[in-house]
Amino acid sequence: MQQPITDHVDSHLEETIEGLKRLTRQPSISAQRLGVLECGEMVVGMLRDAGFDADLVPTADPGYPGIIAELKGASDRSLLFYNHYDVQPPDPLDEWETPPFEPTERDGYLYGRGISDDKGPIAARLAAIKAVRDTMGELPITIRWCLEGAEEIGSPGFHEFVEQNAERIKSDVCIWEGGGVNWDGRPMVMLGVKGLLYVELECRSAKTDSHSSYAPVVPNPAWRLIWALNTLKDESERIAIPGFYDRIRPALENETKAIAALPDTSREFLHDLGVEMAVGEASGYEFRRRLIMEPTANIAGFGAGYTGQGAKTILPAVARAKLDFRLVPNQDPQEILQNLREHLDRNGFSDVTISSLTSEHPARTSIEDPFVRQVADSARRVYESEPYIVPSMTGTGPQHPVQHILGVPVASCGIDYPGNRIHAPNENIRLDYFRLGVLHTAELITELGA
Amino acid sequence: MQQPITDHVDSHLEETIEGLKRLTRQPSISAQRLGVLECGEMVVGMLRDAGFDADLVPTADPGYPGIIAELKGASDRSLLFYNHYDVQPPDPLDEWETPPFEPTERDGYLYGRGISDDKGPIAARLAAIKAVRDTMGELPITIRWCLEGAEEIGSPGFHEFVEQNAERIKSDVCIWEGGGVNWDGRPMVMLGVKGLLYVELECRSAKTDSHSSYAPVVPNPAWRLIWALNTLKDESERIAIPGFYDRIRPALENETKAIAALPDTSREFLHDLGVEMAVGEASGYEFRRRLIMEPTANIAGFGAGYTGQGAKTILPAVARAKLDFRLVPNQDPQEILQNLREHLDRNGFSDVTISSLTSEHPARTSIEDPFVRQVADSARRVYESEPYIVPSMTGTGPQHPVQHILGVPVASCGIDYPGNRIHAPNENIRLDYFRLGVLHTAELITELGA
């Protein structure tokens, strides 16, 4: 690492944090269409201030514009950043120690909705770019940036957005969102994302809630939905939708080796969440293998009838459940949606409707790609420890179009640590890891330009 | 029916309805402790205005006082009225055509929360008492009135209240809340109530909601609660808690006959609720038998995770379900609570906690009781049609202590019709049936004094 770049990052750190706080104060809840446009404009402003040629670019839904930006450097060699400027809804609000949209610093941590996912990384990358540019006079490579405002609702229209803007986005390599350090502080280079199918199941009986004394004759949609869901997965955790596992490609030897090389942080992971025992009592290698390689059928929400204070003797008219399926290569979300429909029909639940809210294909970059070595080498120098190679993130993002339309290798490295609580109350970053993430990005830019 | 009494009822009908509207405007939601005391005081005021000696009388919980009132008549023969002045929560609010606490008259119907359950009957009985007293100079019998403010949360402490105030309440006969006409307009005399066990089940895993990408390793309490509930009842609708059906006494011959004599209103019932098909495709006798004689396990509410707009990929920290079990003679709510706990434990769900929110024993008055004939005879004269004898209401109320502590026969007759939508949005009464209910009560008072 060149000392002048480090000095620049450190002397501007307070200013960088102030920029991040400003960005976090602007809610941008895509699920609720709250503040998304305002936040997009703010990001464009920040990019232009840093010297980028940057614009809001419409997607199919004008409420969620993408952002495309470019800052030319000394060579044509090019690096693409992917980020998103939208955030998850902040509820349950009463579990936040400080308000989600009033970013607050405490004991070396910074709290706020989106502070880690994904506004912190935006601020960090901007700081790294400025440090390299100011120190070297100009960037050694061309940097492009593609941001979206609808990642947290499953990136609707992003596939078409990438297709339509391929010429403006296509670069030699891509750094994704996410990434950072493990519990032990060693950096992680992550090489893929899981896919996603997010559905809402609904069952109705009467046209209105009724008195629960009618229960001997009026069908209860909450019971029906429980019985329907029970056919999807039982206590074995095996997903019973026919064909669900059929397309999964077996783990490659280098993936298995990479997972084996990761430390056993299952205890820290569970302790941090206050969970006594992992599903299937998994620990060690098996714990990591499940997290990284296994698909899921998760109930994200279930609502029916009266859930307020005290007793209300009601027979609900409607019951709804939100489910997200995380998918691994080569599962296909549309095929699984169809299998789910057929499974419910076959089990007598054709009255349970399915709305598909969002879907995403899984994607992975090969561990053997030369770009992976460059990201790892630069990380090793900054963090002064051996990076972990993680075959896939446990989360989801629209890497599939970037890999498969643009043909660009993708890796994640950044500012995170495992206690970030993304999507949950008290989302936070650690400021020391934030600084290291800025330095690593600067180092990577320098390396790619060497 | 004496013409002067009918004339008095009719010439005061507008005034009676105004009183009912005033009472309905005062919310009294026991589940939320909202306006209960204020409403109790209002009822005491109305009773005193009608000449009663009336007082709020504390129960174990000072937030839910009972009311005991007496108006002496020409003889010691005594009639007890039971009513309650609390109401169910009004939600879902957006399904009300007019606000629940702004009573509104439309096309011969009056809408509002509590207008049928149970403020309409209070106003109707007051109107009948005034008509008899004003017309005859004094009541021919002594009327006592016992009201509670916590019926909708399962009458906690009412058993002890009846024990402690037995001397002030005990009467020769008792008219309960509920009752009115069937879909065909013929009056119904109802002779019992179902019991109730209302529980909340809760399952927790992590200390906070987390990112749904953790689903391969973090247990999901919504899944666990679904699996636990699935062991309680499957699509056969048979309740699988061991011992649940053991204490049910077989139907008596006169109960079976009475149910057979009721008209088949299953189509009207289902059409009114917008339900296509009854549970088990029941119709005719079987439909009525189930409603009147069968116990239930109803899900009144289920809540977990994110149930708002759009997609949120969350793994919930907690899942809760509210269940009400309607019980029939001689099921015992405490025994069933214990059986439920043991059943969950035996099936591996000792992590699912049970809070018992309320319970009530079932109760029935014998069809052969002479009081039943008096109620039916007076109904026949007023409605000019043959009354139906219904062995039990489908709902619940604290008749058990009145029957078993005071030893008083209990029947229900009143102002209702099957489209009342009690406990549901757009609760309503029909004004023509309201008037007939007033006249029947006046006729019964006259008959008991004859």
PDB file of N, CA, C and O in Angstrom, chain B residues 36-90:
ATOM      1  N   VAL B  36     -64.009   0.951  28.937  1.00  0.00           N
ATOM      2  CA  VAL B  36     -64.873  -0.010  29.642  1.00  0.00           C
ATOM      3  C   VAL B  36     -65.550   0.627  30.853  1.00  0.00           C
ATOM      4  O   VAL B  36     -66.776   0.531  31.023  1.00  0.00           O
ATOM      5  N   LEU B  37     -64.761   1.328  31.675  1.00  0.00           N
ATOM      6  CA  LEU B  37     -65.332   1.952  32.875  1.00  0.00           C
ATOM      7  C   LEU B  37     -66.380   2.996  32.516  1.00  0.00           C
ATOM      8  O   LEU B  37     -67.456   3.057  33.123  1.00  0.00           O
ATOM      9  N   GLU B  38     -66.052   3.831  31.516  1.00  0.00           N
ATOM     10  CA  GLU B  38     -66.981   4.879  31.097  1.00  0.00           C
ATOM     11  C   GLU B  38     -68.309   4.270  30.659  1.00  0.00           C
ATOM     12  O   GLU B  38     -69.388   4.791  30.981  1.00  0.00           O
ATOM     13  N   CYS B  39     -68.231   3.167  29.943  1.00  0.00           N
ATOM     14  CA  CYS B  39     -69.455   2.538  29.454  1.00  0.00           C
ATOM     15  C   CYS B  39     -70.249   1.936  30.617  1.00  0.00           C
ATOM     16  O   CYS B  39     -71.476   2.031  30.660  1.00  0.00           O
ATOM     17  N   GLY B  40     -69.524   1.329  31.573  1.00  0.00           N
ATOM     18  CA  GLY B  40     -70.199   0.768  32.742  1.00  0.00           C
ATOM     19  C   GLY B  40     -70.981   1.838  33.492  1.00  0.00           C
ATOM     20  O   GLY B  40     -72.137   1.624  33.891  1.00  0.00           O
ATOM     21  N   GLU B  41     -70.369   3.006  33.650  1.00  0.00           N
ATOM     22  CA  GLU B  41     -71.061   4.105  34.343  1.00  0.00           C
ATOM     23  C   GLU B  41     -72.284   4.572  33.562  1.00  0.00           C
ATOM     24  O   GLU B  41     -73.320   4.911  34.144  1.00  0.00           O
ATOM     25  N   MET B  42     -72.154   4.580  32.236  1.00  0.00           N
ATOM     26  CA  MET B  42     -73.286   4.996  31.405  1.00  0.00           C
ATOM     27  C   MET B  42     -74.468   4.037  31.570  1.00  0.00           C
ATOM     28  O   MET B  42     -75.620   4.459  31.688  1.00  0.00           O
ATOM     29  N   VAL B  43     -74.160   2.732  31.638  1.00  0.00           N
ATOM     30  CA  VAL B  43     -75.226   1.735  31.790  1.00  0.00           C
ATOM     31  C   VAL B  43     -75.900   1.879  33.158  1.00  0.00           C
ATOM     32  O   VAL B  43     -77.131   1.817  33.271  1.00  0.00           O
ATOM     33  N   VAL B  44     -75.088   2.091  34.204  1.00  0.00           N
ATOM     34  CA  VAL B  44     -75.659   2.302  35.536  1.00  0.00           C
ATOM     35  C   VAL B  44     -76.617   3.502  35.505  1.00  0.00           C
ATOM     36  O   VAL B  44     -77.725   3.455  36.054  1.00  0.00           O
ATOM     37  N   GLY B  45     -76.207   4.564  34.827  1.00  0.00           N
ATOM     38  CA  GLY B  45     -77.065   5.755  34.704  1.00  0.00           C
ATOM     39  C   GLY B  45     -78.381   5.433  34.009  1.00  0.00           C
ATOM     40  O   GLY B  45     -79.457   5.864  34.465  1.00  0.00           O
ATOM     41  N   MET B  46     -78.317   4.640  32.936  1.00  0.00           N
ATOM     42  CA  MET B  46     -79.538   4.283  32.202  1.00  0.00           C
ATOM     43  C   MET B  46     -80.470   3.429  33.068  1.00  0.00           C
ATOM     44  O   MET B  46     -81.702   3.573  33.023  1.00  0.00           O
ATOM     45  N   LEU B  47     -79.875   2.511  33.863  1.00  0.00           N
ATOM     46  CA  LEU B  47     -80.673   1.650  34.744  1.00  0.00           C
ATOM     47  C   LEU B  47     -81.361   2.484  35.825  1.00  0.00           C
ATOM     48  O   LEU B  47     -82.546   2.288  36.125  1.00  0.00           O
ATOM     49  N   ARG B  48     -80.595   3.420  36.387  1.00  0.00           N
ATOM     50  CA  ARG B  48     -81.183   4.271  37.441  1.00  0.00           C
ATOM     51  C   ARG B  48     -82.315   5.124  36.877  1.00  0.00           C
ATOM     52  O   ARG B  48     -83.351   5.299  37.514  1.00  0.00           O
ATOM     53  N   ASP B  49     -82.105   5.652  35.654  1.00  0.00           N
ATOM     54  CA  ASP B  49     -83.159   6.442  35.013  1.00  0.00           C
ATOM     55  C   ASP B  49     -84.436   5.623  34.844  1.00  0.00           C
ATOM     56  O   ASP B  49     -85.541   6.178  34.846  1.00  0.00           O
ATOM     57  N   ALA B  50     -84.272   4.291  34.677  1.00  0.00           N
ATOM     58  CA  ALA B  50     -85.444   3.435  34.501  1.00  0.00           C
ATOM     59  C   ALA B  50     -86.024   2.983  35.841  1.00  0.00           C
ATOM     60  O   ALA B  50     -86.966   2.185  35.872  1.00  0.00           O
ATOM     61  N   GLY B  51     -85.462   3.479  36.951  1.00  0.00           N
ATOM     62  CA  GLY B  51     -86.007   3.175  38.267  1.00  0.00           C
ATOM     63  C   GLY B  51     -85.279   2.079  39.017  1.00  0.00           C
ATOM     64  O   GLY B  51     -85.668   1.714  40.130  1.00  0.00           O
ATOM     65  N   PHE B  52     -84.211   1.528  38.427  1.00  0.00           N
ATOM     66  CA  PHE B  52     -83.464   0.460  39.105  1.00  0.00           C
ATOM     67  C   PHE B  52     -82.604   1.020  40.231  1.00  0.00           C
ATOM     68  O   PHE B  52     -82.111   2.154  40.166  1.00  0.00           O
ATOM     69  N   ASP B  53     -82.444   0.210  41.224  1.00  0.00           N
ATOM     70  CA  ASP B  53     -81.387   0.360  42.212  1.00  0.00           C
ATOM     71  C   ASP B  53     -80.160  -0.322  41.577  1.00  0.00           C
ATOM     72  O   ASP B  53     -80.145  -1.543  41.448  1.00  0.00           O
ATOM     73  N   ALA B  54     -79.159   0.457  41.132  1.00  0.00           N
ATOM     74  CA  ALA B  54     -78.070  -0.111  40.312  1.00  0.00           C
ATOM     75  C   ALA B  54     -76.712   0.401  40.761  1.00  0.00           C
ATOM     76  O   ALA B  54     -76.564   1.565  41.113  1.00  0.00           O
ATOM     77  N   ASP B  55     -75.720  -0.486  40.748  1.00  0.00           N
ATOM     78  CA  ASP B  55     -74.353  -0.123  41.158  1.00  0.00           C
ATOM     79  C   ASP B  55     -73.313  -0.848  40.339  1.00  0.00           C
ATOM     80  O   ASP B  55     -73.520  -2.002  39.953  1.00  0.00           O
ATOM     81  N   LEU B  56     -72.171  -0.167  40.131  1.00  0.00           N
ATOM     82  CA  LEU B  56     -70.974  -0.865  39.680  1.00  0.00           C
ATOM     83  C   LEU B  56     -70.463  -1.694  40.859  1.00  0.00           C
ATOM     84  O   LEU B  56     -70.366  -1.180  41.976  1.00  0.00           O
ATOM     85  N   VAL B  57     -70.135  -2.952  40.655  1.00  0.00           N
ATOM     86  CA  VAL B  57     -69.654  -3.822  41.721  1.00  0.00           C
ATOM     87  C   VAL B  57     -68.300  -4.377  41.286  1.00  0.00           C
ATOM     88  O   VAL B  57     -68.186  -4.963  40.203  1.00  0.00           O
ATOM     89  N   PRO B  58     -67.256  -4.167  42.108  1.00  0.00           N
ATOM     90  CA  PRO B  58     -65.924  -4.583  41.662  1.00  0.00           C
ATOM     91  C   PRO B  58     -65.813  -6.093  41.429  1.00  0.00           C
ATOM     92  O   PRO B  58     -66.432  -6.881  42.125  1.00  0.00           O
ATOM     93  N   THR B  59     -64.999  -6.445  40.427  1.00  0.00           N
ATOM     94  CA  THR B  59     -64.575  -7.839  40.261  1.00  0.00           C
ATOM     95  C   THR B  59     -63.090  -7.888  40.642  1.00  0.00           C
ATOM     96  O   THR B  59     -62.533  -6.877  41.079  1.00  0.00           O
ATOM     97  N   ALA B  60     -62.453  -9.023  40.464  1.00  0.00           N
ATOM     98  CA  ALA B  60     -61.034  -9.172  40.829  1.00  0.00           C
ATOM     99  C   ALA B  60     -60.190  -8.116  40.115  1.00  0.00           C
ATOM    100  O   ALA B  60     -59.217  -7.598  40.674  1.00  0.00           O
ATOM    101  N   ASP B  61     -60.535  -7.776  38.897  1.00  0.00           N
ATOM    102  CA  ASP B  61     -59.810  -6.756  38.141  1.00  0.00           C
ATOM    103  C   ASP B  61     -60.644  -5.475  38.136  1.00  0.00           C
ATOM    104  O   ASP B  61     -61.724  -5.431  37.547  1.00  0.00           O
ATOM    105  N   PRO B  62     -60.146  -4.402  38.810  1.00  0.00           N
ATOM    106  CA  PRO B  62     -60.959  -3.180  38.936  1.00  0.00           C
ATOM    107  C   PRO B  62     -61.257  -2.520  37.593  1.00  0.00           C
ATOM    108  O   PRO B  62     -62.129  -1.650  37.507  1.00  0.00           O
ATOM    109  N   GLY B  63     -60.584  -2.925  36.532  1.00  0.00           N
ATOM    110  CA  GLY B  63     -60.848  -2.346  35.218  1.00  0.00           C
ATOM    111  C   GLY B  63     -62.119  -2.875  34.575  1.00  0.00           C
ATOM    112  O   GLY B  63     -62.571  -2.323  33.573  1.00  0.00           O
ATOM    113  N   TYR B  64     -62.644  -3.951  35.146  1.00  0.00           N
ATOM    114  CA  TYR B  64     -63.825  -4.586  34.536  1.00  0.00           C
ATOM    115  C   TYR B  64     -64.924  -4.799  35.575  1.00  0.00           C
ATOM    116  O   TYR B  64     -65.266  -5.946  35.904  1.00  0.00           O
ATOM    117  N   PRO B  65     -65.524  -3.727  36.131  1.00  0.00           N
ATOM    118  CA  PRO B  65     -66.540  -3.939  37.159  1.00  0.00           C
ATOM    119  C   PRO B  65     -67.800  -4.596  36.587  1.00  0.00           C
ATOM    120  O   PRO B  65     -68.129  -4.407  35.419  1.00  0.00           O
ATOM    121  N   GLY B  66     -68.454  -5.373  37.427  1.00  0.00           N
ATOM    122  CA  GLY B  66     -69.784  -5.858  37.088  1.00  0.00           C
ATOM    123  C   GLY B  66     -70.819  -4.813  37.448  1.00  0.00           C
ATOM    124  O   GLY B  66     -70.508  -3.781  38.069  1.00  0.00           O
ATOM    125  N   ILE B  67     -72.052  -5.055  37.061  1.00  0.00           N
ATOM    126  CA  ILE B  67     -73.167  -4.181  37.449  1.00  0.00           C
ATOM    127  C   ILE B  67     -74.250  -5.092  38.021  1.00  0.00           C
ATOM    128  O   ILE B  67     -74.566  -6.139  37.429  1.00  0.00           O
ATOM    129  N   ILE B  68     -74.769  -4.718  39.203  1.00  0.00           N
ATOM    130  CA  ILE B  68     -75.912  -5.446  39.762  1.00  0.00           C
ATOM    131  C   ILE B  68     -77.039  -4.442  39.958  1.00  0.00           C
ATOM    132  O   ILE B  68     -76.825  -3.345  40.505  1.00  0.00           O
ATOM    133  N   ALA B  69     -78.232  -4.806  39.489  1.00  0.00           N
ATOM    134  CA  ALA B  69     -79.357  -3.884  39.567  1.00  0.00           C
ATOM    135  C   ALA B  69     -80.626  -4.639  39.958  1.00  0.00           C
ATOM    136  O   ALA B  69     -80.734  -5.848  39.682  1.00  0.00           O
ATOM    137  N   GLU B  70     -81.534  -3.951  40.597  1.00  0.00           N
ATOM    138  CA  GLU B  70     -82.812  -4.562  40.991  1.00  0.00           C
ATOM    139  C   GLU B  70     -83.921  -3.533  40.895  1.00  0.00           C
ATOM    140  O   GLU B  70     -83.750  -2.383  41.267  1.00  0.00           O
ATOM    141  N   LEU B  71     -85.071  -3.992  40.367  1.00  0.00           N
ATOM    142  CA  LEU B  71     -86.284  -3.161  40.346  1.00  0.00           C
ATOM    143  C   LEU B  71     -87.408  -4.035  40.882  1.00  0.00           C
ATOM    144  O   LEU B  71     -87.813  -5.007  40.243  1.00  0.00           O
ATOM    145  N   LYS B  72     -87.876  -3.683  42.097  1.00  0.00           N
ATOM    146  CA  LYS B  72     -88.868  -4.548  42.746  1.00  0.00           C
ATOM    147  C   LYS B  72     -90.221  -4.415  42.053  1.00  0.00           C
ATOM    148  O   LYS B  72     -90.591  -3.346  41.570  1.00  0.00           O
ATOM    149  N   GLY B  73     -90.945  -5.524  42.034  1.00  0.00           N
ATOM    150  CA  GLY B  73     -92.265  -5.508  41.424  1.00  0.00           C
ATOM    151  C   GLY B  73     -93.326  -5.939  42.416  1.00  0.00           C
ATOM    152  O   GLY B  73     -93.061  -6.065  43.617  1.00  0.00           O
ATOM    153  N   ALA B  74     -94.526  -6.209  41.912  1.00  0.00           N
ATOM    154  CA  ALA B  74     -95.665  -6.521  42.776  1.00  0.00           C
ATOM    155  C   ALA B  74     -95.501  -7.864  43.481  1.00  0.00           C
ATOM    156  O   ALA B  74     -96.051  -8.055  44.563  1.00  0.00           O
ATOM    157  N   SER B  75     -94.738  -8.789  42.887  1.00  0.00           N
ATOM    158  CA  SER B  75     -94.566 -10.091  43.537  1.00  0.00           C
ATOM    159  C   SER B  75     -93.081 -10.375  43.750  1.00  0.00           C
ATOM    160  O   SER B  75     -92.216  -9.709  43.179  1.00  0.00           O
ATOM    161  N   ASP B  76     -92.829 -11.407  44.573  1.00  0.00           N
ATOM    162  CA  ASP B  76     -91.442 -11.817  44.817  1.00  0.00           C
ATOM    163  C   ASP B  76     -90.909 -12.697  43.688  1.00  0.00           C
ATOM    164  O   ASP B  76     -89.718 -12.998  43.651  1.00  0.00           O
ATOM    165  N   ARG B  77     -91.785 -13.141  42.817  1.00  0.00           N
ATOM    166  CA  ARG B  77     -91.295 -13.936  41.680  1.00  0.00           C
ATOM    167  C   ARG B  77     -90.286 -13.070  40.937  1.00  0.00           C
ATOM    168  O   ARG B  77     -90.491 -11.867  40.751  1.00  0.00           O
ATOM    169  N   SER B  78     -89.157 -13.676  40.541  1.00  0.00           N
ATOM    170  CA  SER B  78     -88.062 -12.830  40.049  1.00  0.00           C
ATOM    171  C   SER B  78     -87.463 -13.365  38.749  1.00  0.00           C
ATOM    172  O   SER B  78     -87.355 -14.573  38.540  1.00  0.00           O
ATOM    173  N   LEU B  79     -87.090 -12.430  37.927  1.00  0.00           N
ATOM    174  CA  LEU B  79     -86.449 -12.709  36.633  1.00  0.00           C
ATOM    175  C   LEU B  79     -85.090 -12.016  36.629  1.00  0.00           C
ATOM    176  O   LEU B  79     -84.990 -10.834  36.961  1.00  0.00           O
ATOM    177  N   LEU B  80     -84.063 -12.761  36.248  1.00  0.00           N
ATOM    178  CA  LEU B  80     -82.712 -12.197  36.142  1.00  0.00           C
ATOM    179  C   LEU B  80     -82.355 -12.024  34.667  1.00  0.00           C
ATOM    180  O   LEU B  80     -82.555 -12.954  33.871  1.00  0.00           O
ATOM    181  N   PHE B  81     -81.871 -10.834  34.330  1.00  0.00           N
ATOM    182  CA  PHE B  81     -81.296 -10.631  33.003  1.00  0.00           C
ATOM    183  C   PHE B  81     -79.777 -10.700  33.108  1.00  0.00           C
ATOM    184  O   PHE B  81     -79.185 -10.132  34.033  1.00  0.00           O
ATOM    185  N   TYR B  82     -79.161 -11.372  32.151  1.00  0.00           N
ATOM    186  CA  TYR B  82     -77.698 -11.300  32.024  1.00  0.00           C
ATOM    187  C   TYR B  82     -77.353 -10.591  30.722  1.00  0.00           C
ATOM    188  O   TYR B  82     -77.902 -10.936  29.661  1.00  0.00           O
ATOM    189  N   ASN B  83     -76.475  -9.589  30.808  1.00  0.00           N
ATOM    190  CA  ASN B  83     -75.919  -8.937  29.606  1.00  0.00           C
ATOM    191  C   ASN B  83     -74.481  -8.532  29.883  1.00  0.00           C
ATOM    192  O   ASN B  83     -73.996  -8.618  31.012  1.00  0.00           O
ATOM    193  N   HIS B  84     -73.795  -8.090  28.836  1.00  0.00           N
ATOM    194  CA  HIS B  84     -72.459  -7.519  29.042  1.00  0.00           C
ATOM    195  C   HIS B  84     -72.373  -6.203  28.275  1.00  0.00           C
ATOM    196  O   HIS B  84     -73.013  -6.045  27.226  1.00  0.00           O
ATOM    197  N   TYR B  85     -71.599  -5.271  28.830  1.00  0.00           N
ATOM    198  CA  TYR B  85     -71.522  -3.942  28.200  1.00  0.00           C
ATOM    199  C   TYR B  85     -70.204  -3.728  27.473  1.00  0.00           C
ATOM    200  O   TYR B  85     -69.976  -2.657  26.900  1.00  0.00           O
ATOM    201  N   ASP B  86     -69.330  -4.753  27.457  1.00  0.00           N
ATOM    202  CA  ASP B  86     -68.091  -4.626  26.675  1.00  0.00           C
ATOM    203  C   ASP B  86     -68.316  -5.160  25.259  1.00  0.00           C
ATOM    204  O   ASP B  86     -69.296  -5.865  24.996  1.00  0.00           O
ATOM    205  N   VAL B  87     -67.400  -4.798  24.359  1.00  0.00           N
ATOM    206  CA  VAL B  87     -67.521  -5.201  22.956  1.00  0.00           C
ATOM    207  C   VAL B  87     -66.182  -5.766  22.457  1.00  0.00           C
ATOM    208  O   VAL B  87     -65.141  -5.601  23.100  1.00  0.00           O
ATOM    209  N   GLN B  88     -66.235  -6.396  21.287  1.00  0.00           N
ATOM    210  CA  GLN B  88     -65.028  -6.893  20.625  1.00  0.00           C
ATOM    211  C   GLN B  88     -64.254  -5.733  19.997  1.00  0.00           C
ATOM    212  O   GLN B  88     -64.847  -4.718  19.646  1.00  0.00           O
ATOM    213  N   PRO B  89     -62.943  -5.886  19.781  1.00  0.00           N
ATOM    214  CA  PRO B  89     -62.205  -4.879  19.001  1.00  0.00           C
ATOM    215  C   PRO B  89     -62.852  -4.743  17.622  1.00  0.00           C
ATOM    216  O   PRO B  89     -63.381  -5.724  17.088  1.00  0.00           O
ATOM    217  N   PRO B  90     -62.818  -3.536  17.047  1.00  0.00           N
ATOM    218  CA  PRO B  90     -63.531  -3.328  15.781  1.00  0.00           C
ATOM    219  C   PRO B  90     -62.741  -3.723  14.536  1.00  0.00           C
ATOM    220  O   PRO B  90     -63.309  -3.771  13.460  1.00  0.00           O
TER     221      PRO B  90
END
